[in-house]
Amino acid sequence: KMAEDLSALLEKLSLKPEPFILQPKFWEDEGGGDVPGNCAPLLNRNNACLATEAAANKAILEQTAKWPSLCGADKVTSLPVVQPVKGAGTSESILWRDAERTFKTEPYQQQMIKVLELVADGDYHQGMGYLTGFLLLLVPPGDVSKMLHCIGTDEKYTPGYWKGQPEAFVRDAMVYMELVKIHYPKVAAHLEKASLVPEAYAQKWFVGLCVHAMPFASLVKVFEAFLSEGYMFLFKLSLAIVGAVEEKMLATNTAEVNKLFELLRLDAKVFKDTETEFFENIVAKAKSVDLAEADVKKLRNDSWAALQAKLEKVRAREQELKDEDSDEITFSDEDSDEEDEAGRLARLAAQ
């Protein structure tokens, strides 16, 4: 079932026709003015990539104007009707809360919510909000909704990632770990010794596409490569990140899990945005990683089968517990914060 003509729908939602950075008052309202530290949370890692003067952004906007066509969004004329996310239309909605964690002022928060409500189909993952926020800076809101539709449904990209319990991501985290064992066996052993499972940290790279983990200049290149290459680029990027932090990781004691986390998440405290070369090298290395798609597909199929077998055991055990105890077992839903979710996925993978 398809929605009404998209252009009419976007007009009805009164979404602005230009990217956020071209909308009047954006920098005044969101950029922190004379105190850049007071900027919208999303802009924390701008690192002077996007400028307050429109003319200075001309080259980058010419580049991002081509993004919809990279993923086929330029051919989308209507969107499927979606199930509203829990609490839709109220401030109780996870979409509202994520918009508030992304932008400071209501005009931009509301546009972000409207775009998400067009595409989030009854379920949601914070990573979707990360992508949406960053895309809205550089691409008109109507085109962002079409891009999200393509990324979330086309097998070339990451369908199944944007769910409260994203099994597709858990599968790819398992694949990533197999690739680390092949390419960086010492790191794989170190992570195993520290009991650090990828579900707990790799969401930043795979589901959130490194938003909040890299300065904007490098992030633009990550988005462009992902839109061009699809999911394969995410595996290349993950290996490039591991390669970039390998030395520091192996020098960190496996008992210092927090420090290992900071390295894997490319924490701004450890890797300053001003260390441009470090981030640029990761993106360049990712583009040159030699990875055969046929091998990755086989690993994906094997990991999916292993995950489903694991889930079957979990479900059987849950049923046993229900049968033993008439009290209803409650599970946390998509409203839980990212850390809770990471923990939940980690527990799932460890079953």
Tab-separated table of C-alpha atoms in Angstrom:
chain	number	residue	atom	x	y	z
A	1	LYS	CA	0.000	0.000	0.000
A	2	MET	CA	1.606	3.264	-1.114
A	3	ALA	CA	1.110	6.729	0.310
A	4	GLU	CA	-0.298	9.625	-1.669
A	5	ASP	CA	1.993	11.423	-4.102
A	6	LEU	CA	5.108	12.328	-2.143
A	7	SER	CA	5.402	15.949	-3.233
A	8	ALA	CA	1.812	16.634	-2.062
A	9	LEU	CA	2.516	14.847	1.234
A	10	LEU	CA	5.707	16.838	1.878
A	11	GLU	CA	3.862	20.079	1.136
A	12	LYS	CA	1.132	19.101	3.599
A	13	LEU	CA	3.780	18.462	6.284
A	14	SER	CA	5.215	21.939	5.515
A	15	LEU	CA	8.760	20.600	5.339
A	16	LYS	CA	11.157	23.268	4.121
A	17	PRO	CA	12.616	22.767	0.619
A	18	GLU	CA	16.247	23.394	1.549
A	19	PRO	CA	18.847	21.600	3.738
A	20	PHE	CA	19.016	22.865	7.321
A	21	ILE	CA	22.279	24.763	6.834
A	22	LEU	CA	20.560	26.906	4.172
A	23	GLN	CA	17.413	27.570	6.191
A	24	PRO	CA	17.181	31.106	7.610
A	25	LYS	CA	18.298	31.438	11.238
A	26	PHE	CA	19.740	27.885	11.381
A	27	TRP	CA	23.183	28.993	12.529
A	28	GLU	CA	21.745	31.632	14.825
A	29	ASP	CA	19.430	29.097	16.504
A	30	GLU	CA	21.546	25.952	16.361
A	31	GLY	CA	25.176	26.978	15.918
A	32	GLY	CA	25.788	28.501	19.335
A	33	GLY	CA	26.414	31.994	17.914
A	34	ASP	CA	29.479	33.555	19.529
A	35	VAL	CA	29.853	30.528	21.810
A	36	PRO	CA	30.222	27.513	19.496
A	37	GLY	CA	30.226	25.265	22.566
A	38	ASN	CA	26.523	26.082	22.952
A	39	CYS	CA	25.704	24.543	19.583
A	40	ALA	CA	23.186	21.790	18.859
A	41	PRO	CA	24.519	18.397	20.072
A	42	LEU	CA	24.806	17.179	16.464
A	43	LEU	CA	27.176	20.044	15.614
A	44	ASN	CA	29.701	19.167	18.331
A	45	ARG	CA	31.985	17.512	15.789
A	46	ASN	CA	31.531	19.998	12.943
A	47	ASN	CA	35.148	21.155	13.438
A	48	ALA	CA	34.584	24.118	11.064
A	49	CYS	CA	33.645	21.811	8.163
A	50	LEU	CA	30.282	23.526	7.641
A	51	ALA	CA	30.484	27.311	7.723
A	52	THR	CA	27.957	29.899	8.862
A	53	GLU	CA	28.361	31.773	5.540
A	54	ALA	CA	26.324	30.042	2.839
A	55	ALA	CA	28.890	30.723	0.098
A	56	ALA	CA	31.541	28.715	1.973
A	57	ASN	CA	29.334	25.592	1.849
A	58	LYS	CA	28.802	25.735	-1.912
A	59	ALA	CA	31.217	22.895	-2.796
A	60	ILE	CA	29.969	20.521	-0.117
A	61	LEU	CA	26.312	21.151	-1.041
A	62	GLU	CA	27.065	20.523	-4.720
A	63	GLN	CA	28.509	17.170	-3.606
A	64	THR	CA	25.581	16.224	-1.322
A	65	ALA	CA	23.016	17.247	-3.975
A	66	LYS	CA	24.077	14.042	-5.769
A	67	TRP	CA	23.504	11.821	-2.731
A	68	PRO	CA	19.821	10.996	-3.401
A	69	SER	CA	20.712	9.654	-6.855
A	70	LEU	CA	23.537	7.510	-5.395
A	71	CYS	CA	21.011	5.379	-3.503
A	72	GLY	CA	18.129	5.583	-5.981
A	73	ALA	CA	16.115	8.059	-3.911
A	74	ASP	CA	15.739	10.339	-6.942
A	75	LYS	CA	13.465	7.667	-8.479
A	76	VAL	CA	11.155	7.423	-5.418
A	77	THR	CA	7.786	9.109	-6.055
A	78	SER	CA	5.799	7.735	-3.108
A	79	LEU	CA	6.470	6.099	0.252
A	80	PRO	CA	4.765	3.050	1.780
A	81	VAL	CA	2.272	3.780	4.541
A	82	VAL	CA	3.985	2.974	7.856
A	83	GLN	CA	2.767	1.940	11.306
A	84	PRO	CA	3.215	4.852	13.753
A	85	VAL	CA	5.996	4.424	16.309
A	86	LYS	CA	4.825	4.089	19.936
A	87	GLY	CA	3.710	7.487	21.292
A	88	ALA	CA	3.774	9.083	17.819
A	89	GLY	CA	2.649	12.703	17.802
A	90	THR	CA	3.414	13.184	21.501
A	91	SER	CA	6.513	14.172	23.438
A	92	GLU	CA	6.509	10.603	24.829
A	93	SER	CA	7.687	9.338	21.448
A	94	ILE	CA	11.301	8.153	21.166
A	95	LEU	CA	11.439	10.175	17.927
A	96	TRP	CA	10.765	13.390	19.866
A	97	ARG	CA	13.375	12.545	22.461
A	98	ASP	CA	15.986	11.811	19.808
A	99	ALA	CA	15.153	15.039	17.970
A	100	GLU	CA	15.703	16.925	21.245
A	101	ARG	CA	19.057	15.160	21.627
A	102	THR	CA	20.045	16.244	18.094
A	103	PHE	CA	18.879	19.855	17.636
A	104	LYS	CA	18.283	22.659	20.130
A	105	THR	CA	15.246	24.472	18.755
A	106	GLU	CA	11.732	23.392	17.853
A	107	PRO	CA	11.646	24.266	14.109
A	108	TYR	CA	14.475	21.816	13.399
A	109	GLN	CA	13.377	19.215	15.936
A	110	GLN	CA	9.891	19.197	14.356
A	111	GLN	CA	11.229	18.764	10.813
A	112	MET	CA	13.379	15.848	11.996
A	113	ILE	CA	10.373	14.219	13.703
A	114	LYS	CA	8.201	14.615	10.586
A	115	VAL	CA	10.848	13.020	8.367
A	116	LEU	CA	11.269	10.099	10.800
A	117	GLU	CA	7.501	9.608	11.105
A	118	LEU	CA	7.306	9.227	7.312
A	119	VAL	CA	9.724	6.289	7.328
A	120	ALA	CA	9.962	4.611	10.775
A	121	ASP	CA	7.647	1.615	10.427
A	122	GLY	CA	6.266	0.810	13.870
A	123	ASP	CA	9.791	0.281	15.188
A	124	TYR	CA	12.845	2.467	15.578
A	125	HIS	CA	16.547	2.483	16.404
A	126	GLN	CA	18.574	5.483	17.532
A	127	GLY	CA	20.974	4.939	14.619
A	128	MET	CA	18.180	6.007	12.261
A	129	GLY	CA	17.996	9.306	14.129
A	130	TYR	CA	21.766	9.756	13.787
A	131	LEU	CA	21.628	9.352	10.002
A	132	THR	CA	18.551	11.537	9.700
A	133	GLY	CA	20.044	14.410	11.701
A	134	PHE	CA	23.258	14.475	9.687
A	135	LEU	CA	21.505	14.123	6.314
A	136	LEU	CA	19.098	16.968	7.174
A	137	LEU	CA	22.031	19.363	7.519
A	138	LEU	CA	23.045	18.755	3.894
A	139	VAL	CA	20.042	17.411	1.956
A	140	PRO	CA	16.462	18.802	1.626
A	141	PRO	CA	14.106	17.109	4.147
A	142	GLY	CA	11.882	15.577	1.431
A	143	ASP	CA	14.916	13.925	-0.170
A	144	VAL	CA	16.107	12.698	3.238
A	145	SER	CA	12.821	10.792	3.722
A	146	LYS	CA	13.325	9.094	0.331
A	147	MET	CA	16.961	8.266	1.110
A	148	LEU	CA	15.990	6.704	4.450
A	149	HIS	CA	13.379	4.605	2.638
A	150	CYS	CA	16.011	3.319	0.186
A	151	ILE	CA	18.645	2.627	2.863
A	152	GLY	CA	16.092	0.840	5.042
A	153	THR	CA	14.606	-1.362	2.300
A	154	ASP	CA	17.236	-1.963	-0.419
A	155	GLU	CA	19.375	-5.090	0.115
A	156	LYS	CA	22.386	-3.087	-1.088
A	157	TYR	CA	22.215	-1.162	2.203
A	158	THR	CA	21.057	-2.125	5.679
A	159	PRO	CA	17.423	-3.279	5.869
A	160	GLY	CA	16.585	-4.536	9.358
A	161	TYR	CA	19.131	-2.325	11.154
A	162	TRP	CA	16.626	0.241	12.444
A	163	LYS	CA	14.692	-1.953	14.838
A	164	GLY	CA	14.578	-1.967	18.620
A	165	GLN	CA	16.231	-5.403	18.475
A	166	PRO	CA	18.095	-5.313	15.160
A	167	GLU	CA	18.876	-8.934	14.308
A	168	ALA	CA	20.343	-7.849	10.943
A	169	PHE	CA	22.935	-5.779	12.798
A	170	VAL	CA	23.691	-8.609	15.262
A	171	ARG	CA	24.344	-10.870	12.252
A	172	ASP	CA	26.713	-8.288	10.723
A	173	ALA	CA	28.475	-7.797	14.063
A	174	MET	CA	29.149	-11.549	14.062
A	175	VAL	CA	30.491	-11.284	10.484
A	176	TYR	CA	32.693	-8.336	11.488
A	177	MET	CA	34.203	-10.391	14.319
A	178	GLU	CA	35.025	-13.234	11.909
A	179	LEU	CA	36.754	-10.714	9.630
A	180	VAL	CA	38.746	-9.291	12.564
A	181	LYS	CA	39.947	-12.821	13.397
A	182	ILE	CA	41.275	-13.094	9.813
A	183	HIS	CA	42.731	-9.576	9.399
A	184	TYR	CA	43.702	-8.675	12.988
A	185	PRO	CA	44.035	-11.932	14.976
A	186	LYS	CA	45.867	-10.242	17.884
A	187	VAL	CA	43.076	-7.694	18.294
A	188	ALA	CA	40.456	-10.466	18.111
A	189	ALA	CA	42.206	-12.367	20.910
A	190	HIS	CA	42.567	-9.158	22.969
A	191	LEU	CA	38.856	-8.354	22.612
A	192	GLU	CA	37.914	-11.902	23.546
A	193	LYS	CA	40.091	-11.769	26.641
A	194	ALA	CA	38.405	-8.478	27.622
A	195	SER	CA	34.959	-10.082	26.965
A	196	LEU	CA	34.151	-7.201	24.618
A	197	VAL	CA	31.556	-8.299	22.069
A	198	PRO	CA	31.027	-6.164	18.954
A	199	GLU	CA	27.309	-5.691	19.642
A	200	ALA	CA	28.400	-3.428	22.489
A	201	TYR	CA	30.445	-0.962	20.406
A	202	ALA	CA	30.137	-1.549	16.642
A	203	GLN	CA	26.625	-0.057	16.473
A	204	LYS	CA	28.346	3.336	16.277
A	205	TRP	CA	29.936	2.328	12.971
A	206	PHE	CA	27.339	0.078	11.380
A	207	VAL	CA	23.976	1.453	12.492
A	208	GLY	CA	24.974	5.052	13.284
A	209	LEU	CA	27.410	5.373	10.350
A	210	CYS	CA	30.001	7.038	12.636
A	211	VAL	CA	27.823	10.095	13.388
A	212	HIS	CA	29.173	11.444	16.739
A	213	ALA	CA	32.292	9.307	16.206
A	214	MET	CA	34.085	11.348	13.521
A	215	PRO	CA	34.487	15.031	12.618
A	216	PHE	CA	32.202	16.186	9.808
A	217	ALA	CA	34.820	16.417	7.022
A	218	SER	CA	35.530	12.683	7.344
A	219	LEU	CA	31.875	11.871	7.994
A	220	VAL	CA	30.843	13.354	4.638
A	221	LYS	CA	33.271	10.939	2.956
A	222	VAL	CA	31.935	7.995	5.001
A	223	PHE	CA	28.341	8.780	3.963
A	224	GLU	CA	29.300	9.170	0.306
A	225	ALA	CA	31.213	5.863	0.253
A	226	PHE	CA	28.340	4.053	2.002
A	227	LEU	CA	25.776	5.463	-0.441
A	228	SER	CA	28.002	4.399	-3.356
A	229	GLU	CA	29.100	0.949	-2.136
A	230	GLY	CA	26.347	-0.089	0.267
A	231	TYR	CA	26.802	-2.467	3.212
A	232	MET	CA	30.174	-3.723	1.950
A	233	PHE	CA	31.704	-0.357	2.826
A	234	LEU	CA	30.655	-0.796	6.481
A	235	PHE	CA	32.760	-3.954	6.788
A	236	LYS	CA	35.723	-2.218	5.149
A	237	LEU	CA	35.286	0.789	7.435
A	238	SER	CA	35.120	-1.398	10.559
A	239	LEU	CA	38.395	-3.120	9.609
A	240	ALA	CA	40.037	0.250	8.897
A	241	ILE	CA	38.989	1.513	12.348
A	242	VAL	CA	40.406	-1.599	14.025
A	243	GLY	CA	43.639	-1.118	12.094
A	244	ALA	CA	43.852	2.518	13.178
A	245	VAL	CA	43.437	1.732	16.885
A	246	GLU	CA	45.235	-1.649	16.936
A	247	GLU	CA	48.481	-0.374	18.479
A	248	LYS	CA	46.736	1.565	21.256
A	249	MET	CA	44.363	-1.340	21.958
A	250	LEU	CA	47.083	-3.950	22.315
A	251	ALA	CA	48.924	-1.578	24.675
A	252	THR	CA	45.786	-1.314	26.858
A	253	ASN	CA	45.237	-3.895	29.586
A	254	THR	CA	42.205	-6.124	28.927
A	255	ALA	CA	40.930	-5.264	32.419
A	256	GLU	CA	40.596	-1.612	31.373
A	257	VAL	CA	37.402	-2.199	29.431
A	258	ASN	CA	36.369	1.487	29.541
A	259	LYS	CA	39.614	2.530	27.860
A	260	LEU	CA	39.150	-0.116	25.168
A	261	PHE	CA	35.597	1.153	24.637
A	262	GLU	CA	36.873	4.719	24.214
A	263	LEU	CA	39.327	3.573	21.545
A	264	LEU	CA	36.759	1.539	19.631
A	265	ARG	CA	34.188	4.329	19.764
A	266	LEU	CA	36.781	6.842	18.501
A	267	ASP	CA	35.980	8.918	21.570
A	268	ALA	CA	36.633	12.636	21.067
A	269	LYS	CA	38.538	12.685	24.388
A	270	VAL	CA	41.104	10.288	22.901
A	271	PHE	CA	41.040	11.250	19.224
A	272	LYS	CA	40.606	15.011	18.940
A	273	ASP	CA	38.730	16.350	15.922
A	274	THR	CA	41.800	18.403	15.107
A	275	GLU	CA	43.700	15.145	14.403
A	276	THR	CA	42.397	15.359	10.850
A	277	GLU	CA	44.982	12.984	9.419
A	278	PHE	CA	43.953	10.162	11.772
A	279	PHE	CA	40.332	10.248	10.571
A	280	GLU	CA	41.176	10.890	6.921
A	281	ASN	CA	43.514	7.874	6.976
A	282	ILE	CA	40.713	5.643	8.296
A	283	VAL	CA	38.414	6.621	5.411
A	284	ALA	CA	41.189	6.257	2.810
A	285	LYS	CA	42.180	2.845	4.223
A	286	ALA	CA	38.533	1.718	4.268
A	287	LYS	CA	38.200	2.446	0.557
A	288	SER	CA	41.249	0.301	-0.193
A	289	VAL	CA	40.435	-2.731	2.013
A	290	ASP	CA	40.374	-5.840	-0.167
A	291	LEU	CA	37.185	-7.703	0.701
A	292	ALA	CA	35.304	-10.063	-1.624
A	293	GLU	CA	31.529	-9.643	-1.527
A	294	ALA	CA	31.012	-13.378	-2.121
A	295	ASP	CA	33.000	-14.157	1.064
A	296	VAL	CA	31.013	-11.607	3.081
A	297	LYS	CA	27.720	-12.971	1.767
A	298	LYS	CA	28.709	-16.490	2.830
A	299	LEU	CA	29.685	-15.238	6.300
A	300	ARG	CA	26.373	-13.351	6.500
A	301	ASN	CA	24.391	-16.496	5.647
A	302	ASP	CA	26.327	-18.614	8.165
A	303	SER	CA	25.994	-15.964	10.896
A	304	TRP	CA	22.260	-15.570	10.253
A	305	ALA	CA	21.728	-19.314	10.640
A	306	ALA	CA	23.781	-19.368	13.860
A	307	LEU	CA	21.877	-16.348	15.233
A	308	GLN	CA	18.464	-17.859	14.481
A	309	ALA	CA	19.486	-21.108	16.211
A	310	LYS	CA	20.603	-19.054	19.215
A	311	LEU	CA	17.342	-17.073	19.240
A	312	GLU	CA	15.350	-20.287	19.049
A	313	LYS	CA	17.066	-21.479	22.248
A	314	VAL	CA	16.444	-18.129	23.932
A	315	ARG	CA	12.748	-18.200	22.999
A	316	ALA	CA	12.398	-21.795	24.197
A	317	ARG	CA	14.005	-20.846	27.519
A	318	GLU	CA	11.730	-17.810	27.871
A	319	GLN	CA	8.715	-20.034	27.283
A	320	GLU	CA	9.933	-22.466	29.955
A	321	LEU	CA	10.276	-19.601	32.425
A	322	LYS	CA	6.801	-18.329	31.554
A	323	ASP	CA	5.378	-21.795	32.058
A	324	GLU	CA	7.133	-22.090	35.425
A	325	ASP	CA	6.066	-18.669	36.605
A	326	SER	CA	2.717	-17.114	35.795
A	327	ASP	CA	4.172	-13.653	36.382
A	328	GLU	CA	4.616	-11.907	33.047
A	329	ILE	CA	8.220	-11.318	32.030
A	330	THR	CA	8.730	-7.786	30.749
A	331	PHE	CA	11.387	-6.874	28.261
A	332	SER	CA	12.738	-3.390	27.724
A	333	ASP	CA	11.458	-1.883	24.477
A	334	GLU	CA	12.933	0.505	21.954
A	335	ASP	CA	12.592	3.364	24.422
A	336	SER	CA	15.616	2.138	26.344
A	337	ASP	CA	18.783	4.102	25.824
A	338	GLU	CA	21.517	2.996	23.472
A	339	GLU	CA	23.684	1.600	26.268
A	340	ASP	CA	20.862	-0.635	27.568
A	341	GLU	CA	20.273	-1.834	24.051
A	342	ALA	CA	23.961	-2.555	23.518
A	343	GLY	CA	23.936	-4.591	26.711
A	344	ARG	CA	20.860	-6.466	25.592
A	345	LEU	CA	22.411	-7.289	22.229
A	346	ALA	CA	25.649	-8.312	23.907
A	347	ARG	CA	23.755	-10.693	26.178
A	348	LEU	CA	21.929	-12.101	23.151
A	349	ALA	CA	25.180	-12.706	21.288
A	350	ALA	CA	26.754	-14.350	24.327
A	351	GLN	CA	23.898	-16.830	24.874
